Amino acid sequence: MTSANHQTTKRNPVGFDRREAAIERLSVVEGIRSLVVGVVDTPPTDEFAEVTVKAIEAGTDDLVRLTPANTVVACSTPEVSKLYEQLGYQVIGVEPEGTARPWDVLLMIAAGNDEWKQLAHPATVDVFERYALDAHVARCVNDPVVGDDGGLTTTRDYKTYADAFETAADRKWQQIKDFVRPGRILDIGCATGATLQLVDRDPRFHESDLIGVEVARHLYAECVHKKEQGLFSNPNVYFYQRNMLGSAVFPARSIDTTLTLALTHEIWSYADGSRPATVQRFADALFAHTAPHGVWINSDVCGPDEPDRPVVLHLDDSDGANPDDVADLEALADPAAYVGTLSTRARFFQFAHDFRRNAKVPFAYAVLGDKLRLRLADAMDFLTRKDYVDNWLSETHEQFCGLNFAGWTAIAEQAGFTIDPSSHAWRNDWVVTNRIAPVATITTPDGDPLDWPVTHQLMIARR
């Protein structure tokens, strides 16, 4: 079975262990002696068949050696069949012409059409019913946020993200630790589990259940790996790969502390339909699972207090190249290298182009000679993202300044939370001093200098 590690992806949502169980059950029922080897997926390659054959050898400690003389390949995918034929293997089709293919059956399951059970072997139906895999398939395939490969965008470099989360975890923990309540502690968008590791080390929470939810399978896999490696001393650590915008994951009033760190702007950005309605639905769900006297701690970016205020921006054009037009980054072999060569002013025009189509926002501006006139929120969306070169295409899907602090607190209050007085918006002065101020100035339309606005929020919402 190839792609055995791709559970929760849309194209292959059932985990290896459940698929192996169905095959073994089939073997018993049909009297077929089977040998199951899980083959880890590889990036697209013309050597896929050769890699798979070698992986089977490694997976059986070299006891099984496949050759064209002892093996017939059964395959549903013509492109893959050709790769085995080039190695000399005889390939037979699995489904006769006009018969539903596996993908067709998968879509029937996702659509709630029980006729799929007539097409599948009873062994498969049995395993699916016992483990509620039909509901799992429907959740994965129908998820409006997660892409085909179990991530938010296909252009996201998860290693960069993982490193960033690990680096920032201690700073964020110092900011929020005094507000965390013992009991069941939930970290939504837990990334690599770094924050939960810090919770685990705090003696106050040794009796607590630590729960991480992560939608991206690459990051979820790292969480599971950490647990397997014994990096948590608390035995009550659990991870879910789930989109919290789907069906309820936790019972009502069962969570004492919910952490959302650098998450809510993603909920806003990847909303299916109305963004305000989506983040309100998210907050409502958090309130529903929060226990009495429980707390939702939200640490994230936010927009300025006056998002629609018109401002004039002057950007440095001497710190890089200034091409005549924006580039189609998807057509480039190395988009990061290209963006890295641009001046700050040129990056603005590239950002406007990519941000409009990826984040689906207006981002209006006027060119006034060497200056730009635009909304304050739009200016800050660019200035807080202009240095994210490695994940430029992914980052331009996200809107940091979609809501300001007042907007986020209003959503929490609408859900039923009470905002703790400790909540506040704040400005990341390190980013301003080191990233923004050296290459940009901001004024009123009349030319009066303006202070840089807030960039982040800490919201403590209590039930």
Tab-separated table of C-alpha atoms in Angstrom:
chain	number	residue	atom	x	y	z
A	1	MET	CA	0.000	0.000	0.000
A	2	THR	CA	1.606	3.243	-1.117
A	3	SER	CA	0.964	6.636	0.479
A	4	ALA	CA	0.485	4.714	3.716
A	5	ASN	CA	1.332	7.766	5.792
A	6	HIS	CA	-1.263	10.037	4.215
A	7	GLN	CA	-4.167	9.621	6.598
A	8	THR	CA	-6.509	12.631	6.701
A	9	THR	CA	-5.546	13.848	3.226
A	10	LYS	CA	-8.487	14.275	0.875
A	11	ARG	CA	-7.019	11.917	-1.684
A	12	ASN	CA	-6.183	9.204	0.830
A	13	PRO	CA	-8.002	9.856	4.116
A	14	VAL	CA	-7.940	6.415	5.772
A	15	GLY	CA	-4.890	5.643	7.892
A	16	PHE	CA	-2.571	2.731	7.236
A	17	ASP	CA	-3.606	0.771	10.320
A	18	ARG	CA	-7.287	0.746	9.314
A	19	ARG	CA	-6.462	-0.133	5.711
A	20	GLU	CA	-4.231	-2.973	6.876
A	21	ALA	CA	-7.043	-4.244	9.111
A	22	ALA	CA	-9.428	-4.319	6.158
A	23	ILE	CA	-6.905	-6.223	4.022
A	24	GLU	CA	-6.219	-8.781	6.751
A	25	ARG	CA	-9.963	-9.219	7.270
A	26	LEU	CA	-10.383	-9.723	3.529
A	27	SER	CA	-7.601	-12.310	3.578
A	28	VAL	CA	-9.322	-14.341	6.284
A	29	VAL	CA	-12.726	-14.202	4.603
A	30	GLU	CA	-11.415	-15.104	1.130
A	31	GLY	CA	-8.695	-17.528	2.204
A	32	ILE	CA	-5.917	-15.450	0.666
A	33	ARG	CA	-2.546	-15.345	2.368
A	34	SER	CA	-1.528	-11.673	2.457
A	35	LEU	CA	1.575	-9.725	3.374
A	36	VAL	CA	1.050	-6.022	3.999
A	37	VAL	CA	3.892	-3.507	3.780
A	38	GLY	CA	3.296	0.187	4.307
A	39	VAL	CA	5.197	2.321	1.828
A	40	VAL	CA	5.881	5.947	2.765
A	41	ASP	CA	4.879	8.370	0.029
A	42	THR	CA	7.542	10.145	-2.014
A	43	PRO	CA	7.501	13.412	-3.951
A	44	PRO	CA	6.510	12.980	-7.634
A	45	THR	CA	9.211	11.012	-9.417
A	46	ASP	CA	9.609	8.844	-12.509
A	47	GLU	CA	11.358	6.319	-10.254
A	48	PHE	CA	8.233	5.749	-8.144
A	49	ALA	CA	7.930	2.062	-9.070
A	50	GLU	CA	11.598	1.353	-8.385
A	51	VAL	CA	11.429	3.200	-5.054
A	52	THR	CA	8.353	1.190	-4.048
A	53	VAL	CA	10.001	-2.143	-4.852
A	54	LYS	CA	13.026	-1.191	-2.754
A	55	ALA	CA	10.794	0.010	0.081
A	56	ILE	CA	9.099	-3.393	0.172
A	57	GLU	CA	12.486	-5.064	0.468
A	58	ALA	CA	13.413	-2.766	3.339
A	59	GLY	CA	10.011	-3.204	4.987
A	60	THR	CA	10.442	-6.973	5.086
A	61	ASP	CA	14.123	-6.985	6.115
A	62	ASP	CA	15.001	-8.099	2.558
A	63	LEU	CA	12.957	-11.297	2.921
A	64	VAL	CA	10.691	-10.293	0.022
A	65	ARG	CA	12.343	-9.413	-3.269
A	66	LEU	CA	9.961	-8.537	-6.060
A	67	THR	CA	10.971	-9.194	-9.667
A	68	PRO	CA	9.052	-9.386	-12.956
A	69	ALA	CA	9.474	-13.150	-12.729
A	70	ASN	CA	7.636	-13.587	-9.413
A	71	THR	CA	5.277	-10.608	-9.310
A	72	VAL	CA	2.187	-9.325	-11.103
A	73	VAL	CA	1.213	-5.707	-10.369
A	74	ALA	CA	-2.466	-4.804	-9.924
A	75	CYS	CA	-2.946	-1.069	-10.379
A	76	SER	CA	-5.767	1.418	-10.870
A	77	THR	CA	-3.663	4.333	-12.127
A	78	PRO	CA	-2.473	4.251	-15.782
A	79	GLU	CA	0.457	6.615	-15.138
A	80	VAL	CA	1.752	4.380	-12.336
A	81	SER	CA	1.149	1.223	-14.388
A	82	LYS	CA	3.517	2.528	-17.065
A	83	LEU	CA	6.296	2.960	-14.500
A	84	TYR	CA	6.060	-0.712	-13.501
A	85	GLU	CA	5.837	-1.835	-17.126
A	86	GLN	CA	9.089	0.005	-17.845
A	87	LEU	CA	10.721	-2.205	-15.204
A	88	GLY	CA	9.389	-5.303	-16.949
A	89	TYR	CA	6.442	-6.097	-14.651
A	90	GLN	CA	3.158	-7.451	-15.978
A	91	VAL	CA	0.380	-5.070	-14.916
A	92	ILE	CA	-3.294	-5.963	-14.717
A	93	GLY	CA	-6.122	-3.506	-14.239
A	94	VAL	CA	-8.184	-3.640	-11.079
A	95	GLU	CA	-11.530	-2.263	-12.220
A	96	PRO	CA	-13.119	-3.325	-15.539
A	97	GLU	CA	-14.121	-0.551	-17.926
A	98	GLY	CA	-17.258	1.184	-16.711
A	99	THR	CA	-16.785	0.088	-13.087
A	100	ALA	CA	-16.541	2.609	-10.254
A	101	ARG	CA	-12.927	3.362	-9.373
A	102	PRO	CA	-11.664	3.872	-5.798
A	103	TRP	CA	-11.943	7.658	-6.083
A	104	ASP	CA	-15.571	7.326	-7.204
A	105	VAL	CA	-16.333	5.172	-4.169
A	106	LEU	CA	-14.549	7.641	-1.902
A	107	LEU	CA	-16.737	10.474	-3.191
A	108	MET	CA	-19.844	8.364	-2.623
A	109	ILE	CA	-18.799	7.902	1.013
A	110	ALA	CA	-18.117	11.621	1.377
A	111	ALA	CA	-21.547	12.401	-0.054
A	112	GLY	CA	-23.268	10.088	2.440
A	113	ASN	CA	-24.385	7.701	-0.324
A	114	ASP	CA	-24.608	4.260	1.317
A	115	GLU	CA	-24.599	2.557	-2.078
A	116	TRP	CA	-20.818	2.451	-1.729
A	117	LYS	CA	-21.294	-0.566	0.535
A	118	GLN	CA	-22.590	-2.544	-2.447
A	119	LEU	CA	-19.334	-1.863	-4.313
A	120	ALA	CA	-16.940	-2.620	-1.452
A	121	HIS	CA	-16.053	-6.028	-0.029
A	122	PRO	CA	-17.876	-6.926	3.212
A	123	ALA	CA	-14.520	-6.910	5.018
A	124	THR	CA	-14.042	-3.249	4.143
A	125	VAL	CA	-17.609	-2.399	5.098
A	126	ASP	CA	-17.116	-4.156	8.443
A	127	VAL	CA	-13.963	-2.176	9.290
A	128	PHE	CA	-15.511	1.099	8.144
A	129	GLU	CA	-18.593	0.565	10.295
A	130	ARG	CA	-16.666	-0.495	13.388
A	131	TYR	CA	-14.332	2.517	13.284
A	132	ALA	CA	-16.807	5.052	11.825
A	133	LEU	CA	-14.473	5.593	8.888
A	134	ASP	CA	-17.290	6.779	6.644
A	135	ALA	CA	-17.726	9.832	8.901
A	136	HIS	CA	-13.939	10.338	8.947
A	137	VAL	CA	-13.766	10.226	5.138
A	138	ALA	CA	-16.651	12.685	4.830
A	139	ARG	CA	-14.984	15.085	7.272
A	140	CYS	CA	-11.665	15.013	5.399
A	141	VAL	CA	-13.002	15.198	1.848
A	142	ASN	CA	-15.623	17.855	2.571
A	143	ASP	CA	-13.387	20.099	4.662
A	144	PRO	CA	-13.521	23.566	3.042
A	145	VAL	CA	-10.245	24.719	4.580
A	146	VAL	CA	-7.802	21.830	4.299
A	147	GLY	CA	-6.264	21.130	0.896
A	148	ASP	CA	-5.943	17.815	-0.904
A	149	ASP	CA	-2.689	16.987	0.849
A	150	GLY	CA	-3.753	17.747	4.409
A	151	GLY	CA	-2.475	21.305	4.688
A	152	LEU	CA	-3.762	24.856	4.396
A	153	THR	CA	-1.884	25.725	1.203
A	154	THR	CA	0.243	23.726	-1.210
A	155	THR	CA	3.004	26.358	-1.116
A	156	ARG	CA	3.625	26.335	2.630
A	157	ASP	CA	7.109	25.288	3.764
A	158	TYR	CA	6.222	23.473	6.980
A	159	LYS	CA	9.819	23.154	8.108
A	160	THR	CA	10.103	26.945	8.235
A	161	TYR	CA	6.844	27.115	10.156
A	162	ALA	CA	7.876	24.376	12.557
A	163	ASP	CA	11.167	26.134	13.304
A	164	ALA	CA	9.357	29.442	13.864
A	165	PHE	CA	6.846	27.895	16.267
A	166	GLU	CA	9.598	26.194	18.248
A	167	THR	CA	11.542	29.466	18.516
A	168	ALA	CA	8.533	31.545	19.581
A	169	ALA	CA	6.972	29.077	22.010
A	170	ASP	CA	8.824	30.209	25.142
A	171	ARG	CA	8.127	33.910	24.504
A	172	LYS	CA	4.430	33.228	24.006
A	173	TRP	CA	4.275	30.988	27.071
A	174	GLN	CA	5.730	33.748	29.245
A	175	GLN	CA	2.943	36.018	28.010
A	176	ILE	CA	0.039	33.642	28.717
A	177	LYS	CA	1.127	31.260	31.494
A	178	ASP	CA	-0.457	33.179	34.392
A	179	PHE	CA	-3.916	32.935	32.804
A	180	VAL	CA	-3.948	29.169	32.170
A	181	ARG	CA	-6.335	27.165	34.372
A	182	PRO	CA	-5.530	23.549	35.344
A	183	GLY	CA	-7.797	20.760	34.152
A	184	ARG	CA	-8.283	19.975	30.494
A	185	ILE	CA	-5.957	22.291	28.567
A	186	LEU	CA	-6.546	22.496	24.815
A	187	ASP	CA	-4.111	24.055	22.327
A	188	ILE	CA	-5.838	24.619	18.977
A	189	GLY	CA	-3.392	24.997	16.126
A	190	CYS	CA	-0.721	23.474	18.339
A	191	ALA	CA	1.782	23.258	15.436
A	192	THR	CA	4.670	21.065	16.675
A	193	GLY	CA	3.346	20.833	20.242
A	194	ALA	CA	6.048	23.169	21.568
A	195	THR	CA	3.677	25.153	23.794
A	196	LEU	CA	2.210	21.989	25.295
A	197	GLN	CA	5.757	20.886	26.100
A	198	LEU	CA	6.126	24.043	28.192
A	199	VAL	CA	2.778	23.398	29.892
A	200	ASP	CA	4.001	19.864	30.579
A	201	ARG	CA	7.086	21.211	32.392
A	202	ASP	CA	5.044	23.478	34.688
A	203	PRO	CA	4.341	21.712	38.050
A	204	ARG	CA	0.947	23.447	38.268
A	205	PHE	CA	-0.378	21.299	35.436
A	206	HIS	CA	0.960	17.825	36.253
A	207	GLU	CA	-2.581	16.615	36.945
A	208	SER	CA	-4.023	18.206	33.808
A	209	ASP	CA	-4.953	16.639	30.474
A	210	LEU	CA	-2.953	18.256	27.650
A	211	ILE	CA	-4.723	18.184	24.305
A	212	GLY	CA	-3.372	19.433	20.978
A	213	VAL	CA	-5.371	19.936	17.781
A	214	GLU	CA	-3.519	20.591	14.526
A	215	VAL	CA	-5.029	20.662	11.046
A	216	ALA	CA	-1.812	20.342	8.992
A	217	ARG	CA	-0.713	16.716	8.797
A	218	HIS	CA	3.001	17.626	8.568
A	219	LEU	CA	2.840	19.422	11.920
A	220	TYR	CA	0.516	16.841	13.488
A	221	ALA	CA	3.031	14.142	12.579
A	222	GLU	CA	5.719	16.055	14.480
A	223	CYS	CA	3.473	16.214	17.563
A	224	VAL	CA	2.936	12.460	17.489
A	225	HIS	CA	6.655	11.916	16.957
A	226	LYS	CA	7.485	13.993	20.035
A	227	LYS	CA	5.093	11.978	22.149
A	228	GLU	CA	6.545	8.714	20.851
A	229	GLN	CA	10.046	9.960	21.690
A	230	GLY	CA	9.058	10.529	25.324
A	231	LEU	CA	9.306	14.321	25.261
A	232	PHE	CA	6.235	14.652	27.514
A	233	SER	CA	6.391	13.552	31.164
A	234	ASN	CA	2.600	13.782	31.572
A	235	PRO	CA	0.990	10.542	30.308
A	236	ASN	CA	-2.263	12.392	29.592
A	237	VAL	CA	-1.179	14.068	26.355
A	238	TYR	CA	-3.401	13.617	23.312
A	239	PHE	CA	-3.251	14.939	19.746
A	240	TYR	CA	-6.011	15.255	17.161
A	241	GLN	CA	-5.654	16.107	13.502
A	242	ARG	CA	-8.847	18.028	13.002
A	243	ASN	CA	-10.333	21.237	11.647
A	244	MET	CA	-12.105	22.842	14.600
A	245	LEU	CA	-14.550	24.518	12.210
A	246	GLY	CA	-16.052	21.124	11.501
A	247	SER	CA	-18.237	19.149	13.868
A	248	ALA	CA	-17.714	19.551	17.618
A	249	VAL	CA	-14.614	17.750	18.820
A	250	PHE	CA	-15.145	18.047	22.574
A	251	PRO	CA	-18.227	17.725	24.770
A	252	ALA	CA	-19.991	20.826	26.018
A	253	ARG	CA	-18.413	22.532	29.048
A	254	SER	CA	-15.488	20.077	29.125
A	255	ILE	CA	-12.427	22.297	28.501
A	256	ASP	CA	-10.905	24.468	31.235
A	257	THR	CA	-8.381	26.364	29.106
A	258	THR	CA	-8.345	26.874	25.346
A	259	LEU	CA	-5.194	28.320	23.762
A	260	THR	CA	-5.204	29.830	20.280
A	261	LEU	CA	-1.744	31.163	19.476
A	262	ALA	CA	-1.210	32.733	16.040
A	263	LEU	CA	-4.376	30.977	14.885
A	264	THR	CA	-7.396	33.261	14.718
A	265	HIS	CA	-6.108	35.249	11.733
A	266	GLU	CA	-5.967	31.924	9.859
A	267	ILE	CA	-9.553	31.126	10.796
A	268	TRP	CA	-10.458	34.530	9.352
A	269	SER	CA	-8.278	34.155	6.256
A	270	TYR	CA	-9.301	30.651	5.197
A	271	ALA	CA	-13.016	31.117	5.923
A	272	ASP	CA	-15.465	29.351	3.670
A	273	GLY	CA	-17.919	32.118	2.846
A	274	SER	CA	-18.436	35.045	5.196
A	275	ARG	CA	-15.328	35.726	7.269
A	276	PRO	CA	-17.176	37.449	10.143
A	277	ALA	CA	-19.687	34.579	10.271
A	278	THR	CA	-16.902	31.974	10.257
A	279	VAL	CA	-14.921	33.470	13.135
A	280	GLN	CA	-18.165	33.953	15.077
A	281	ARG	CA	-18.992	30.279	14.564
A	282	PHE	CA	-15.497	29.409	15.808
A	283	ALA	CA	-15.900	31.549	18.948
A	284	ASP	CA	-19.359	30.070	19.564
A	285	ALA	CA	-17.860	26.573	19.403
A	286	LEU	CA	-15.138	27.529	21.888
A	287	PHE	CA	-17.686	28.955	24.294
A	288	ALA	CA	-19.774	25.773	24.011
A	289	HIS	CA	-16.884	23.510	25.048
A	290	THR	CA	-15.538	25.859	27.750
A	291	ALA	CA	-16.290	24.782	31.324
A	292	PRO	CA	-17.771	27.268	33.822
A	293	HIS	CA	-14.963	29.623	34.983
A	294	GLY	CA	-12.894	28.358	32.055
A	295	VAL	CA	-10.844	30.641	29.822
A	296	TRP	CA	-10.042	31.184	26.156
A	297	ILE	CA	-6.585	32.745	25.682
A	298	ASN	CA	-6.012	34.239	22.250
A	299	SER	CA	-2.563	35.584	21.307
A	300	ASP	CA	-2.299	36.675	17.693
A	301	VAL	CA	-1.777	39.490	15.243
A	302	CYS	CA	-4.518	42.068	14.763
A	303	GLY	CA	-5.292	45.147	12.751
A	304	PRO	CA	-4.752	48.737	13.887
A	305	ASP	CA	-7.350	50.546	15.982
A	306	GLU	CA	-8.319	52.728	12.999
A	307	PRO	CA	-8.134	50.269	10.093
A	308	ASP	CA	-9.808	52.533	7.514
A	309	ARG	CA	-7.734	55.627	8.249
A	310	PRO	CA	-6.112	56.907	5.015
A	311	VAL	CA	-2.335	57.135	5.234
A	312	VAL	CA	0.591	57.868	2.948
A	313	LEU	CA	3.402	55.355	2.816
A	314	HIS	CA	6.940	55.968	1.568
A	315	LEU	CA	8.961	52.836	0.893
A	316	ASP	CA	12.671	52.397	0.202
A	317	ASP	CA	13.436	51.567	-3.426
A	318	SER	CA	17.232	51.474	-3.029
A	319	ASP	CA	17.454	48.158	-1.154
A	320	GLY	CA	16.819	45.891	-4.114
A	321	ALA	CA	15.654	45.526	-7.692
A	322	ASN	CA	12.740	47.499	-9.146
A	323	PRO	CA	11.333	45.571	-12.132
A	324	ASP	CA	8.813	47.229	-14.428
A	325	ASP	CA	6.076	44.702	-13.615
A	326	VAL	CA	5.123	42.056	-11.071
A	327	ALA	CA	6.073	38.423	-11.638
A	328	ASP	CA	4.009	35.270	-11.911
A	329	LEU	CA	5.686	33.596	-8.936
A	330	GLU	CA	4.053	30.192	-9.523
A	331	ALA	CA	5.923	29.999	-12.832
A	332	LEU	CA	9.308	30.538	-11.185
A	333	ALA	CA	11.541	27.719	-10.002
A	334	ASP	CA	12.473	29.628	-6.835
A	335	PRO	CA	9.900	32.322	-5.893
A	336	ALA	CA	11.645	33.034	-2.589
A	337	ALA	CA	14.922	33.875	-4.303
A	338	TYR	CA	13.141	36.251	-6.683
A	339	VAL	CA	11.198	38.090	-3.977
A	340	GLY	CA	14.378	38.326	-1.946
A	341	THR	CA	16.006	40.416	-4.697
A	342	LEU	CA	13.226	43.047	-4.731
A	343	SER	CA	13.372	46.435	-3.073
A	344	THR	CA	10.825	47.174	-0.347
A	345	ARG	CA	8.811	49.301	-2.780
A	346	ALA	CA	8.869	46.576	-5.456
A	347	ARG	CA	7.793	44.004	-2.884
A	348	PHE	CA	4.747	46.171	-2.189
A	349	PHE	CA	3.517	45.886	-5.766
A	350	GLN	CA	4.269	42.142	-5.832
A	351	PHE	CA	2.429	41.747	-2.525
A	352	ALA	CA	-0.598	43.682	-3.789
A	353	HIS	CA	-0.781	41.427	-6.842
A	354	ASP	CA	-0.484	38.166	-4.880
A	355	PHE	CA	-2.544	39.292	-1.876
A	356	ARG	CA	-5.542	40.305	-3.970
A	357	ARG	CA	-5.814	36.962	-5.741
A	358	ASN	CA	-4.740	34.665	-2.894
A	359	ALA	CA	-6.454	36.320	0.082
A	360	LYS	CA	-9.292	37.626	-2.110
A	361	VAL	CA	-9.223	41.124	-0.642
A	362	PRO	CA	-9.531	44.491	-2.462
A	363	PHE	CA	-6.247	46.087	-1.271
A	364	ALA	CA	-6.790	49.418	-3.012
A	365	TYR	CA	-4.021	52.003	-3.254
A	366	ALA	CA	-3.041	55.068	-5.263
A	367	VAL	CA	0.461	55.896	-6.477
A	368	LEU	CA	1.421	59.492	-5.651
A	369	GLY	CA	4.873	59.889	-7.219
A	370	ASP	CA	7.267	58.074	-4.907
A	371	LYS	CA	4.555	57.584	-2.271
A	372	LEU	CA	1.465	55.397	-1.858
A	373	ARG	CA	-1.921	56.284	-0.402
A	374	LEU	CA	-3.967	53.463	1.141
A	375	ARG	CA	-5.823	52.248	4.232
A	376	LEU	CA	-3.778	51.934	7.420
A	377	ALA	CA	-4.816	48.281	7.790
A	378	ASP	CA	-3.638	47.486	4.257
A	379	ALA	CA	-0.336	49.240	4.868
A	380	MET	CA	0.246	47.138	7.972
A	381	ASP	CA	-0.753	43.928	6.221
A	382	PHE	CA	2.121	44.533	3.821
A	383	LEU	CA	4.655	45.853	6.315
A	384	THR	CA	4.193	42.975	8.763
A	385	ARG	CA	4.559	40.389	5.968
A	386	LYS	CA	7.113	41.854	3.575
A	387	ASP	CA	9.990	39.841	5.067
A	388	TYR	CA	8.228	36.457	4.885
A	389	VAL	CA	10.102	35.595	1.717
A	390	ASP	CA	10.386	31.826	2.243
A	391	ASN	CA	6.609	31.388	2.444
A	392	TRP	CA	5.537	34.358	0.336
A	393	LEU	CA	2.846	32.575	-1.693
A	394	SER	CA	1.418	30.902	1.391
A	395	GLU	CA	1.503	34.070	3.483
A	396	THR	CA	-0.350	36.073	0.849
A	397	HIS	CA	-3.364	33.854	1.482
A	398	GLU	CA	-3.633	35.331	4.973
A	399	GLN	CA	-4.941	38.677	6.178
A	400	PHE	CA	-3.369	39.785	9.452
A	401	CYS	CA	-5.418	42.973	9.736
A	402	GLY	CA	-8.885	41.680	8.887
A	403	LEU	CA	-10.110	42.561	12.386
A	404	ASN	CA	-8.713	44.902	15.011
A	405	PHE	CA	-8.657	44.195	18.741
A	406	ALA	CA	-12.117	45.688	19.262
A	407	GLY	CA	-13.448	43.436	16.515
A	408	TRP	CA	-12.019	40.281	18.064
A	409	THR	CA	-13.280	41.113	21.556
A	410	ALA	CA	-16.741	41.857	20.158
A	411	ILE	CA	-16.846	38.383	18.617
A	412	ALA	CA	-15.823	36.784	21.923
A	413	GLU	CA	-18.470	38.759	23.812
A	414	GLN	CA	-21.119	37.840	21.236
A	415	ALA	CA	-20.287	34.180	21.905
A	416	GLY	CA	-20.901	34.718	25.632
A	417	PHE	CA	-17.409	35.315	27.006
A	418	THR	CA	-16.451	38.102	29.418
A	419	ILE	CA	-13.242	39.937	28.484
A	420	ASP	CA	-10.688	40.055	31.298
A	421	PRO	CA	-9.233	43.528	32.028
A	422	SER	CA	-5.755	42.119	31.366
A	423	SER	CA	-6.629	41.860	27.679
A	424	HIS	CA	-4.954	44.411	25.433
A	425	ALA	CA	-3.592	45.203	21.999
A	426	TRP	CA	0.130	45.871	21.719
A	427	ARG	CA	2.813	46.790	19.251
A	428	ASN	CA	5.765	44.554	18.460
A	429	ASP	CA	8.457	47.190	18.793
A	430	TRP	CA	11.218	44.809	17.709
A	431	VAL	CA	9.501	44.328	14.346
A	432	VAL	CA	8.911	48.066	14.016
A	433	THR	CA	12.500	48.972	14.925
A	434	ASN	CA	14.255	46.263	12.929
A	435	ARG	CA	11.950	45.486	10.010
A	436	ILE	CA	9.600	48.386	9.299
A	437	ALA	CA	11.052	51.737	10.353
A	438	PRO	CA	14.387	51.336	8.467
A	439	VAL	CA	12.622	51.049	5.093
A	440	ALA	CA	9.262	52.805	5.523
A	441	THR	CA	7.700	56.010	6.798
A	442	ILE	CA	4.019	56.691	7.362
A	443	THR	CA	2.186	60.016	7.468
A	444	THR	CA	-1.288	61.495	7.262
A	445	PRO	CA	-2.431	62.639	3.799
A	446	ASP	CA	-1.345	66.134	4.897
A	447	GLY	CA	2.185	64.939	5.616
A	448	ASP	CA	2.071	64.797	9.405
A	449	PRO	CA	4.134	61.909	10.836
A	450	LEU	CA	2.210	59.065	12.464
A	451	ASP	CA	3.206	56.589	15.152
A	452	TRP	CA	3.211	52.955	14.059
A	453	PRO	CA	0.000	51.289	15.241
A	454	VAL	CA	-0.564	48.164	17.321
A	455	THR	CA	0.241	44.854	15.629
A	456	HIS	CA	-0.760	42.148	18.131
A	457	GLN	CA	-3.356	41.244	20.730
A	458	LEU	CA	-3.647	39.274	23.940
A	459	MET	CA	-7.284	38.472	24.690
A	460	ILE	CA	-8.307	36.689	27.883
A	461	ALA	CA	-11.944	35.627	27.519
A	462	ARG	CA	-13.628	33.969	30.508
A	463	ARG	CA	-16.798	31.978	30.931
